[in-house]
mmCIF file of C-alpha atoms in Angstrom:
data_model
loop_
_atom_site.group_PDB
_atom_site.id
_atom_site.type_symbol
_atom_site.label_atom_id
_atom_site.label_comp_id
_atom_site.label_asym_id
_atom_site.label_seq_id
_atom_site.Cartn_x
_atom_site.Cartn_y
_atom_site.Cartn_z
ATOM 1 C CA UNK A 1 6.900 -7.601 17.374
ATOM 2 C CA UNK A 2 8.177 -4.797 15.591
ATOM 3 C CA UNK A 3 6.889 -2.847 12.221
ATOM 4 C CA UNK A 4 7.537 -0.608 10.463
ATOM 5 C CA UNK A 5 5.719 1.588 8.352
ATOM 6 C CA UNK A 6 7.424 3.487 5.570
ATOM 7 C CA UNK A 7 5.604 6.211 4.879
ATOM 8 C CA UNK A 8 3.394 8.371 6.881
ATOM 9 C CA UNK A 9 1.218 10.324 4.502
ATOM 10 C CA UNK A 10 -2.676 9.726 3.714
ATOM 11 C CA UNK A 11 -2.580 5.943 3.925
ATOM 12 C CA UNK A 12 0.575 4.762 5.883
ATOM 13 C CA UNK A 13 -0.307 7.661 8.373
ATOM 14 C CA UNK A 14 -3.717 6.565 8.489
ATOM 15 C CA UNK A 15 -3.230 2.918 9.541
ATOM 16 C CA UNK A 16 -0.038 3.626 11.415
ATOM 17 C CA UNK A 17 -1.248 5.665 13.727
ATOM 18 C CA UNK A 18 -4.431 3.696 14.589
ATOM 19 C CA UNK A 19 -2.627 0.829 15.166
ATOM 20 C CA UNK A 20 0.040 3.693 16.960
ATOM 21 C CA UNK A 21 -3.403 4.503 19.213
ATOM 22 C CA UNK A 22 -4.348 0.837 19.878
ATOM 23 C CA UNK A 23 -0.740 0.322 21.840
ATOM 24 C CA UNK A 24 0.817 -1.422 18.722
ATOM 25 C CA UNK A 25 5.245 -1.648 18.297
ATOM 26 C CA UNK A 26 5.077 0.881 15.233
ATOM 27 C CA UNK A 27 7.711 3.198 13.922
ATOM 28 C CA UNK A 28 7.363 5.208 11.311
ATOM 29 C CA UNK A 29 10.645 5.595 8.549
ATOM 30 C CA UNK A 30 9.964 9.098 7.042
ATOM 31 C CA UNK A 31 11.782 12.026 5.294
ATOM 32 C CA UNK A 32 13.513 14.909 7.348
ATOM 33 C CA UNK A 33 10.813 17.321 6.625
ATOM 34 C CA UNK A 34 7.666 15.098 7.456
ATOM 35 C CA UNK A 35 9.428 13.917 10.642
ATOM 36 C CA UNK A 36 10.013 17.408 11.491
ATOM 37 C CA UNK A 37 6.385 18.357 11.207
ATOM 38 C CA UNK A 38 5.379 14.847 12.988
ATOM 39 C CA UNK A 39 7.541 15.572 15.722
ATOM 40 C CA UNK A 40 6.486 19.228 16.167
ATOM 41 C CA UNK A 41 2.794 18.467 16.108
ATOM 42 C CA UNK A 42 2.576 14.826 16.290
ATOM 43 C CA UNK A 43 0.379 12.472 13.574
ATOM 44 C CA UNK A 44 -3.341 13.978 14.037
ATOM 45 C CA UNK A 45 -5.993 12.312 11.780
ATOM 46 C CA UNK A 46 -9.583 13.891 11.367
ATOM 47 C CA UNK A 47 -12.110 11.567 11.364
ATOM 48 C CA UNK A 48 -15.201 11.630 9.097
ATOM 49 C CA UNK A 49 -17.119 12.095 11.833
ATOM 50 C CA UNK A 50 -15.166 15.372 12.313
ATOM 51 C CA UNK A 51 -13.185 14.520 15.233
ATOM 52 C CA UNK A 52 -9.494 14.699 15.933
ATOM 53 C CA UNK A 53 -7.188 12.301 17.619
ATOM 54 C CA UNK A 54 -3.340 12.975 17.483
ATOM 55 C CA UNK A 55 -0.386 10.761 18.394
ATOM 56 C CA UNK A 56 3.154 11.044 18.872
ATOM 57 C CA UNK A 57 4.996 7.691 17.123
ATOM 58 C CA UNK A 58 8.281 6.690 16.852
ATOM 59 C CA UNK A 59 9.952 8.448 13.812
ATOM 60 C CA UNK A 60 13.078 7.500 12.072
ATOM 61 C CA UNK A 61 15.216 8.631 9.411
ATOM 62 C CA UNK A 62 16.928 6.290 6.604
ATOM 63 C CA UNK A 63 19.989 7.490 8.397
ATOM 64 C CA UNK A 64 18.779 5.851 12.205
ATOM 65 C CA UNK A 65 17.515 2.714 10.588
ATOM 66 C CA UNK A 66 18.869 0.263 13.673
ATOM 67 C CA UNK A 67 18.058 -3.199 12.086
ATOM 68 C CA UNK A 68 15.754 -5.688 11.115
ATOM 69 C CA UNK A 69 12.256 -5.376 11.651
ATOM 70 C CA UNK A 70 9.408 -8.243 11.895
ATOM 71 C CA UNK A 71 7.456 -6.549 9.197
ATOM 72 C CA UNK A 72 7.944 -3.737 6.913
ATOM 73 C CA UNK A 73 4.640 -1.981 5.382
ATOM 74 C CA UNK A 74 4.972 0.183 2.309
ATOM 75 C CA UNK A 75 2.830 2.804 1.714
ATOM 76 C CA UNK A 76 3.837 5.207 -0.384
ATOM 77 C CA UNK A 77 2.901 6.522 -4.028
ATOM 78 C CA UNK A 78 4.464 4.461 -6.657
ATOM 79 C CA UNK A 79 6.805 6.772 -7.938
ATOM 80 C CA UNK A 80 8.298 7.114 -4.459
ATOM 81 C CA UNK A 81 8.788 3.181 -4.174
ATOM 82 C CA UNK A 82 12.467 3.021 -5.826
ATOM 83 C CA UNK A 83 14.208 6.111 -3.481
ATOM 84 C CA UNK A 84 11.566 4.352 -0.390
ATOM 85 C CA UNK A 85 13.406 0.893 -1.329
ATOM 86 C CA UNK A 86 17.303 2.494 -0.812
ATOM 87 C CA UNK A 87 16.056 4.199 2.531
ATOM 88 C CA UNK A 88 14.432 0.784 4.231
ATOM 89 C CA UNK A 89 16.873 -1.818 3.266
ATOM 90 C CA UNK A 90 18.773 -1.871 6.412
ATOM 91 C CA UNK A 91 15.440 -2.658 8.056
ATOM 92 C CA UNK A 92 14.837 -5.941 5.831
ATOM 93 C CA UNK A 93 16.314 -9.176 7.465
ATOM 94 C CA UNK A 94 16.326 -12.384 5.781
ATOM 95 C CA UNK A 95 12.808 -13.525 8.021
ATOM 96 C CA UNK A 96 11.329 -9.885 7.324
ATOM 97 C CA UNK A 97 7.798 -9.636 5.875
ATOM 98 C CA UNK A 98 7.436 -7.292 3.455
ATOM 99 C CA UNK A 99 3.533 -5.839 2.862
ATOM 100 C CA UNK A 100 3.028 -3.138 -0.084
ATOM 101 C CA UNK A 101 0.213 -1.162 0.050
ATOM 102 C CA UNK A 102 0.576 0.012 -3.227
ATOM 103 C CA UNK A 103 -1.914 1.208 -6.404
ATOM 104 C CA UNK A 104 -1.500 -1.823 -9.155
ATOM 105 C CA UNK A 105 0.162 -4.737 -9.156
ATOM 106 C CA UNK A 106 3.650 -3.252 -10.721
ATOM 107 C CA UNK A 107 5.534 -3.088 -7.383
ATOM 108 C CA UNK A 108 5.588 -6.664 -7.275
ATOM 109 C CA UNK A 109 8.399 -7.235 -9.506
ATOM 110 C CA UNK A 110 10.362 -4.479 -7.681
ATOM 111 C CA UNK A 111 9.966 -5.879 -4.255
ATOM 112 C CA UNK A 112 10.525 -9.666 -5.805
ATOM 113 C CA UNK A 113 14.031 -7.849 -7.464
ATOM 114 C CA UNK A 114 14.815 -6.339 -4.137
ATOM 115 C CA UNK A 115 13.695 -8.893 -1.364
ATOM 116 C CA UNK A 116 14.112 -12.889 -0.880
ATOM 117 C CA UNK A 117 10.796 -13.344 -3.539
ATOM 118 C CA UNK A 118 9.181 -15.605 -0.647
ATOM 119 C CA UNK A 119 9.185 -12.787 2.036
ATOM 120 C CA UNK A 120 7.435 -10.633 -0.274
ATOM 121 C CA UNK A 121 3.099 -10.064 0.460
ATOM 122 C CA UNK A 122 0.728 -8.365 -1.542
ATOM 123 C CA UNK A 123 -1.625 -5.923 -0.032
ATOM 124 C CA UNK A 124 -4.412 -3.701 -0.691
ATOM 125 C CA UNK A 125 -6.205 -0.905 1.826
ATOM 126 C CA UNK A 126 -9.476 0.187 1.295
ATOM 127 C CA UNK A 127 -9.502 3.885 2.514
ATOM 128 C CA UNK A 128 -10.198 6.977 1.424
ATOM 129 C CA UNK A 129 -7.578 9.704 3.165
ATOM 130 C CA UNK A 130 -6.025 12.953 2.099
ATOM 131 C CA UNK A 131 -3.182 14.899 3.591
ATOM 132 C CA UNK A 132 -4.504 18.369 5.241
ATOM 133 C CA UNK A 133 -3.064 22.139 4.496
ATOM 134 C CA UNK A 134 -1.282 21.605 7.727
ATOM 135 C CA UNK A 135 -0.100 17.865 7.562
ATOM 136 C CA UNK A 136 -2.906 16.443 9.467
ATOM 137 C CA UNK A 137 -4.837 13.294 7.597
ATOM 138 C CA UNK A 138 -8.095 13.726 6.585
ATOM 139 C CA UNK A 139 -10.779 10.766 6.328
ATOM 140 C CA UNK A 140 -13.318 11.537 3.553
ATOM 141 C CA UNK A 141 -15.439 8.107 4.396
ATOM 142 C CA UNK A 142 -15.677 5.539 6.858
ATOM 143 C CA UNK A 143 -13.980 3.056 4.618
ATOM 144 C CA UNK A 144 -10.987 1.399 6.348
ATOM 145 C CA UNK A 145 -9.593 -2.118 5.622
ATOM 146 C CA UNK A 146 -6.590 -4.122 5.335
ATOM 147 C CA UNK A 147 -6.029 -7.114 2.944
ATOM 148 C CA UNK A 148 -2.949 -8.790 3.118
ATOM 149 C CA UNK A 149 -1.219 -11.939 2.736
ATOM 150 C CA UNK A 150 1.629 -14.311 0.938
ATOM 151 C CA UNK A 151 1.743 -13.712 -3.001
ATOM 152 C CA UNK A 152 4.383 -16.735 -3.766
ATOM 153 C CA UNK A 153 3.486 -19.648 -0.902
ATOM 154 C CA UNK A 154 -0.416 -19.322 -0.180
ATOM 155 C CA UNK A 155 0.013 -21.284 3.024
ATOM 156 C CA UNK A 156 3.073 -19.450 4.234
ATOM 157 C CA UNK A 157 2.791 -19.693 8.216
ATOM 158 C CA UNK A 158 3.904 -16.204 9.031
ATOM 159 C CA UNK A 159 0.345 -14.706 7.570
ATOM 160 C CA UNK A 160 -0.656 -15.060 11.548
ATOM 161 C CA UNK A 161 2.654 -12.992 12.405
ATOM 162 C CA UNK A 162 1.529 -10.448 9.905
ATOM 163 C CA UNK A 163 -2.074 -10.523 11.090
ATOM 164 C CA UNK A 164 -1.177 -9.981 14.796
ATOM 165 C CA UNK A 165 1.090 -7.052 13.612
ATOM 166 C CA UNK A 166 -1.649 -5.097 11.692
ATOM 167 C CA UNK A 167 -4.610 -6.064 13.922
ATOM 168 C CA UNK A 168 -6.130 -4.106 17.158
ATOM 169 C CA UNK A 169 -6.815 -0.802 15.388
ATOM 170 C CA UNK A 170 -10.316 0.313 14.756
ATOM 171 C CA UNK A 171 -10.200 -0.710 10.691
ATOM 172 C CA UNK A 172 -10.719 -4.176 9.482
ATOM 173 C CA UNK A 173 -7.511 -6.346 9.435
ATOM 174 C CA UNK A 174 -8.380 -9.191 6.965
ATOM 175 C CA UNK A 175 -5.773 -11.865 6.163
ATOM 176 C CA UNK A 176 -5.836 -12.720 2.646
ATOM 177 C CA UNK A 177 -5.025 -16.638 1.058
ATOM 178 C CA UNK A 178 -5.520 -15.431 -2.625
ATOM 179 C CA UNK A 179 -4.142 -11.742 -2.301
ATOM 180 C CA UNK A 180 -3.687 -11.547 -5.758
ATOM 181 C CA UNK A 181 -6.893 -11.853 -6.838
ATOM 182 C CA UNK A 182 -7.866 -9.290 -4.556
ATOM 183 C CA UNK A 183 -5.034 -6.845 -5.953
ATOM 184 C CA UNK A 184 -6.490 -7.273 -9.481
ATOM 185 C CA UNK A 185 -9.798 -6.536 -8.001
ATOM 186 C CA UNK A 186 -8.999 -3.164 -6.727
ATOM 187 C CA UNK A 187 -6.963 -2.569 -9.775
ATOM 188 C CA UNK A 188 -9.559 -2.963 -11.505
ATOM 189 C CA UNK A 189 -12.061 -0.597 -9.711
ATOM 190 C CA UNK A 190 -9.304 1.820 -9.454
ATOM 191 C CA UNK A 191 -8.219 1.861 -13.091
ATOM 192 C CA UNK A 192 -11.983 2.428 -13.849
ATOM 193 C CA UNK A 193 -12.450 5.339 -11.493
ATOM 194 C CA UNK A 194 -9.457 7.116 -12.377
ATOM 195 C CA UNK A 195 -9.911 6.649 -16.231
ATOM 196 C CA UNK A 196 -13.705 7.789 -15.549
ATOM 197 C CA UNK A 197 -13.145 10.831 -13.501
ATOM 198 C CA UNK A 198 -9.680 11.981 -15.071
ATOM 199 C CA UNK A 199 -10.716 11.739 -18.852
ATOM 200 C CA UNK A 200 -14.034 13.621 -17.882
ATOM 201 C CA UNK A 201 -12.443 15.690 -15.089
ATOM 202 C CA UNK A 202 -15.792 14.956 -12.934
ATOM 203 C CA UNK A 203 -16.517 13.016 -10.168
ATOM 204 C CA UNK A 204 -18.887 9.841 -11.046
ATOM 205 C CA UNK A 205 -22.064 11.583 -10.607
ATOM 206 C CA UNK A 206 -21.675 13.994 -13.125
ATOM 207 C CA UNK A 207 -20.234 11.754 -15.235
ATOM 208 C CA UNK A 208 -23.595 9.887 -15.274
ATOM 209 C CA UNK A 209 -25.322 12.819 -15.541
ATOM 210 C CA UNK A 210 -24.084 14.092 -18.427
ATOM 211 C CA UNK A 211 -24.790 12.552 -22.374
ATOM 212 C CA UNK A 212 -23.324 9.407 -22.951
ATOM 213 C CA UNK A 213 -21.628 9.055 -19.603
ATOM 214 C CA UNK A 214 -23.039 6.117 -19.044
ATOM 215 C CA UNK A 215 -21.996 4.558 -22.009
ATOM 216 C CA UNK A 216 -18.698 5.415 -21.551
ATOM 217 C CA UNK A 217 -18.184 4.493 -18.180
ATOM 218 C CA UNK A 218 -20.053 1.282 -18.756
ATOM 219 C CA UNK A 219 -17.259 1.264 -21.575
ATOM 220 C CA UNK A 220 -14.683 1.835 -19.704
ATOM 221 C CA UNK A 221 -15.436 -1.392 -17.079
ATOM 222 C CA UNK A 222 -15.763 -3.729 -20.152
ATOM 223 C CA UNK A 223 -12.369 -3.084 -21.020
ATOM 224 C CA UNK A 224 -10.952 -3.374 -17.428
ATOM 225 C CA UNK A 225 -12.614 -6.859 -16.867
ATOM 226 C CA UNK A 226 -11.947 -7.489 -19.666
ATOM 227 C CA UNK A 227 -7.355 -7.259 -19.307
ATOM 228 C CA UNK A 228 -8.707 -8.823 -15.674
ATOM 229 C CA UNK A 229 -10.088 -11.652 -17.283
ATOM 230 C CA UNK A 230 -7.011 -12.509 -20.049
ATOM 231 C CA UNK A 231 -5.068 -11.996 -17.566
ATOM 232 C CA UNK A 232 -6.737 -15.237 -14.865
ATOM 233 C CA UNK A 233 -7.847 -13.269 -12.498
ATOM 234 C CA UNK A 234 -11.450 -12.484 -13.495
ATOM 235 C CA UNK A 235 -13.636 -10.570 -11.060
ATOM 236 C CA UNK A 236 -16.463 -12.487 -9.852
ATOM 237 C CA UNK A 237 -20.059 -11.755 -11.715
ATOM 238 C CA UNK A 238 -21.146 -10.114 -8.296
ATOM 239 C CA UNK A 239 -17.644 -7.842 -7.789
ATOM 240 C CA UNK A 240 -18.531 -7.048 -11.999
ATOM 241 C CA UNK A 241 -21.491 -5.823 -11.317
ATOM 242 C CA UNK A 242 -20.716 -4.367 -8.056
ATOM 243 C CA UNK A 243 -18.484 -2.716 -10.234
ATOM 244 C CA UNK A 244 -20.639 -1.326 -12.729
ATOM 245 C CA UNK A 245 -23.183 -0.295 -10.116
ATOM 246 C CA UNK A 246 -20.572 2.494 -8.136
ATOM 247 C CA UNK A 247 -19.527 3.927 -11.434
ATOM 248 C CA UNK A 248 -22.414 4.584 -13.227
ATOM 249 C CA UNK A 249 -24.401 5.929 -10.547
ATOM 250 C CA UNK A 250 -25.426 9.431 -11.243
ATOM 251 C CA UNK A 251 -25.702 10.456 -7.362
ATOM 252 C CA UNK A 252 -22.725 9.709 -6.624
ATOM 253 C CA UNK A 253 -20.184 12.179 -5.399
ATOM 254 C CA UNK A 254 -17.286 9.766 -5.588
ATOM 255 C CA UNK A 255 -13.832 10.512 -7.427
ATOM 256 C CA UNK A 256 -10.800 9.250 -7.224
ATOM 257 C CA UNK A 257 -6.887 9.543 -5.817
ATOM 258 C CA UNK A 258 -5.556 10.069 -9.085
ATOM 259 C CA UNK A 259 -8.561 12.310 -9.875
ATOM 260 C CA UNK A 260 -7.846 13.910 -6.310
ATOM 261 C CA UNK A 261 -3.962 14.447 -7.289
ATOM 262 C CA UNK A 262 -4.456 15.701 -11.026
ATOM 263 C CA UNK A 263 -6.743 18.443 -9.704
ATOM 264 C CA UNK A 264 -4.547 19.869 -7.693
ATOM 265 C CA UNK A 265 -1.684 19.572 -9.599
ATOM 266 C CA UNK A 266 0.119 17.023 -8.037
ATOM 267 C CA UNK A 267 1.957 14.257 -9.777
ATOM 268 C CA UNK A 268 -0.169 11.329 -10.877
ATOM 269 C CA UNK A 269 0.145 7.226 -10.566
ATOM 270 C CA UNK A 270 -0.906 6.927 -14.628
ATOM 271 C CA UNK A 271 1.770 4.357 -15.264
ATOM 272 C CA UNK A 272 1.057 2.074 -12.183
ATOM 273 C CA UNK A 273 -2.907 2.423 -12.294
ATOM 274 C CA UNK A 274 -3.327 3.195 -16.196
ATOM 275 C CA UNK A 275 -0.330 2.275 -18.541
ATOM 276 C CA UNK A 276 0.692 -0.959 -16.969
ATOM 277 C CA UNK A 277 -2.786 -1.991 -17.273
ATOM 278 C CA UNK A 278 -2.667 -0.942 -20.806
ATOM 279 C CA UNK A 279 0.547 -3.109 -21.826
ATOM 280 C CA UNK A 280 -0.500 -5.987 -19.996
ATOM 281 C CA UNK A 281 -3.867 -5.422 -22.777
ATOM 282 C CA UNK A 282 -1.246 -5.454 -25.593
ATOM 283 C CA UNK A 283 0.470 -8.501 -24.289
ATOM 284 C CA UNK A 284 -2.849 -10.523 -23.970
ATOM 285 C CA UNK A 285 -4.248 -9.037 -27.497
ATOM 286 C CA UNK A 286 -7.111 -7.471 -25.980
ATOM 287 C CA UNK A 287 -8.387 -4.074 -27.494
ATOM 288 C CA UNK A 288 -8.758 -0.824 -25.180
ATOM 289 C CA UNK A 289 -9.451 1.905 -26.825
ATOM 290 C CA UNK A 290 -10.647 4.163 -23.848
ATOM 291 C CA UNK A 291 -7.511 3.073 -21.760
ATOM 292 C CA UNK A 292 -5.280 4.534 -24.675
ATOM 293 C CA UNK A 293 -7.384 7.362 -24.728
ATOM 294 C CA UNK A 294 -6.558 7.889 -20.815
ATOM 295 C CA UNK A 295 -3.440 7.282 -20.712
ATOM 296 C CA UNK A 296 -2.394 9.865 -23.843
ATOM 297 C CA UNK A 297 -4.576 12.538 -21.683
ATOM 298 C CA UNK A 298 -2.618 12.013 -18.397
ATOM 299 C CA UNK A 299 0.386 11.882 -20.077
ATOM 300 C CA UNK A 300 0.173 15.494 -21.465
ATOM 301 C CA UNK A 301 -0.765 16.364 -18.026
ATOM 302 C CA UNK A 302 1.993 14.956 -16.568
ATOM 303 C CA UNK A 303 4.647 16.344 -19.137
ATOM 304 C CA UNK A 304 2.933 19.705 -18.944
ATOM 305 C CA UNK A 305 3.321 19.420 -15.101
ATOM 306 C CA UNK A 306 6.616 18.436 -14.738
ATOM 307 C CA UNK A 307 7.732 20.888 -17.108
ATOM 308 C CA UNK A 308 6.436 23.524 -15.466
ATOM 309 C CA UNK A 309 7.446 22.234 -11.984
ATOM 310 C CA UNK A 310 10.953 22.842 -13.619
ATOM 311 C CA UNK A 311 10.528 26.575 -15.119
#
């Protein structure tokens, strides 16, 4: 069974290569560049632990794409998913699965647009990764989990294909019957954190330790739940407060990608994380006041970015 993972960075990388290490048919579709470094030092992740294991995958180009493949992950950043989605269509035949491991829920009308609707899965990794000074990936936590399975036909039979394919490595590979519930329940943790930490510019622990944080991150989760829950996919009262609990703790140490990204000047996921969430709150008539808030913030940072990314 073959897959293919497009995309090798923090996530993609991540998973790839474990299941690379545990002996699965993986190949990697990446940019020139990246495959250069891959293929000069091979994929090395660090471990949280602190220890290093490297690999050496299978790397191709969009331009050595050979044909279809059984199943076709996507991991990327969202505003790589359109120049991603020219470069892996040769490897999409009309049985192909194809799993997104993507921030929101927004790439789902791209891949239905793209791909036979039916062949298209949601995902959603749990992980916290970064990419090194020197390519490698680095773990920040022992988090690591896969959730996938069929957003259009719940009992699709080729979930067991797709569980075989990403199972073996040492992460949790958990097939998924109501995916998209479990999309909307990561989008909604991870529009909280990133609104939290990027409006304050803190991780959640100073956030909470500073006046009013609190409130406003308590705030902030009422108005997330809130979209969730106009929306029919309303987090459970134990994921809600599970919620509440990790961002208003004032010990924690915890940020966020987007928080991760924005600090070091990188380009940011506000429209997939942040502003669709924020339409979908003017299309169901509920208020957000601290989402608007966000999302006029991270735009100026991402207009004063790009602008000087172009001087």
């Amino acid at each position: 069974m073959r897959t293919l993972f497009v995309g090798a960075g923090a996530v993609g990388g991540f998973f790839g290569g474990e299941l690379t290490r545990a002996g699965k048919d993986v190949t990697f579709l990446v940019r020139p560049g990246r495959a250069a470094v891959l293929a000069r030092q091979g994929l090395r992740i660090r471990y949280a632990d602190g220890h290093t294991e490297t690999v050496h995958p299978r790397l191709v180009t969009s331009a050595d794409v050979d044909g279809p493949f059984d199943v076709v992950v996507i991991a990327v950043k969202a505003y790589a998913l359109e120049a991603a989605l020219r470069d892996l269509a040769p490897a999409v035949g009309p049985d192909t699965v194809v799993v997104p491991f993507l921030n929101g829920m927004k790439h789902l009308d791209q891949l239905t647009s793209a791909f036979t609707p039916g062949n298209v899965y949601g995902g959603v990794c749990v992980v916290s990764t970064k990419l090194g000074q020197d390519g490698e990936i680095v773990q920040l936590n022992g988090m690591q989990e896969l959730k996938y399975g069929p957003v259009q036909n719940p009992s699709d039979a080729r979930l067991a294909t797709v569980e075989a394919a990403l199972s073996g490595g040492s992460f949790t590979s958990s097939p998924s019957r109501i995916i998209l519930q479990e999309m909307w329940d990561k989008w909604v943790l991870l529009a909280a954190m990133g609104v939290i930490t990027c409006l304050m510019r803190g991780s959640i622990g100073q956030v909470n330790s500073s006046p009013g944080g609190t409130d406003f991150a308590n705030g902030v989760v009422t108005e997330v739940t809130a979209i969730a829950t106009a929306a029919g996919f309303a987090p459970s009262e134990a994921y809600a407060a599970f919620i509440r609990g990790v961002v208003t703790d004032p010990s924690s140490d915890l940020t966020s990608s987007m928080f991760r990204d924005l600090s070091d000047g990188a380009p940011i996921e506000m429209d997939q994380i942040v502003g669709d969430l924020l339409a979908r709150s003017a299309e169901l008539h509920v208020e957000a006041p601290l989402l608007a808030l966000a999302y006029t913030h991270l735009t100026v940072y991402e207009a004063a970015r790009a602008a000087a990314e172009n001087m």
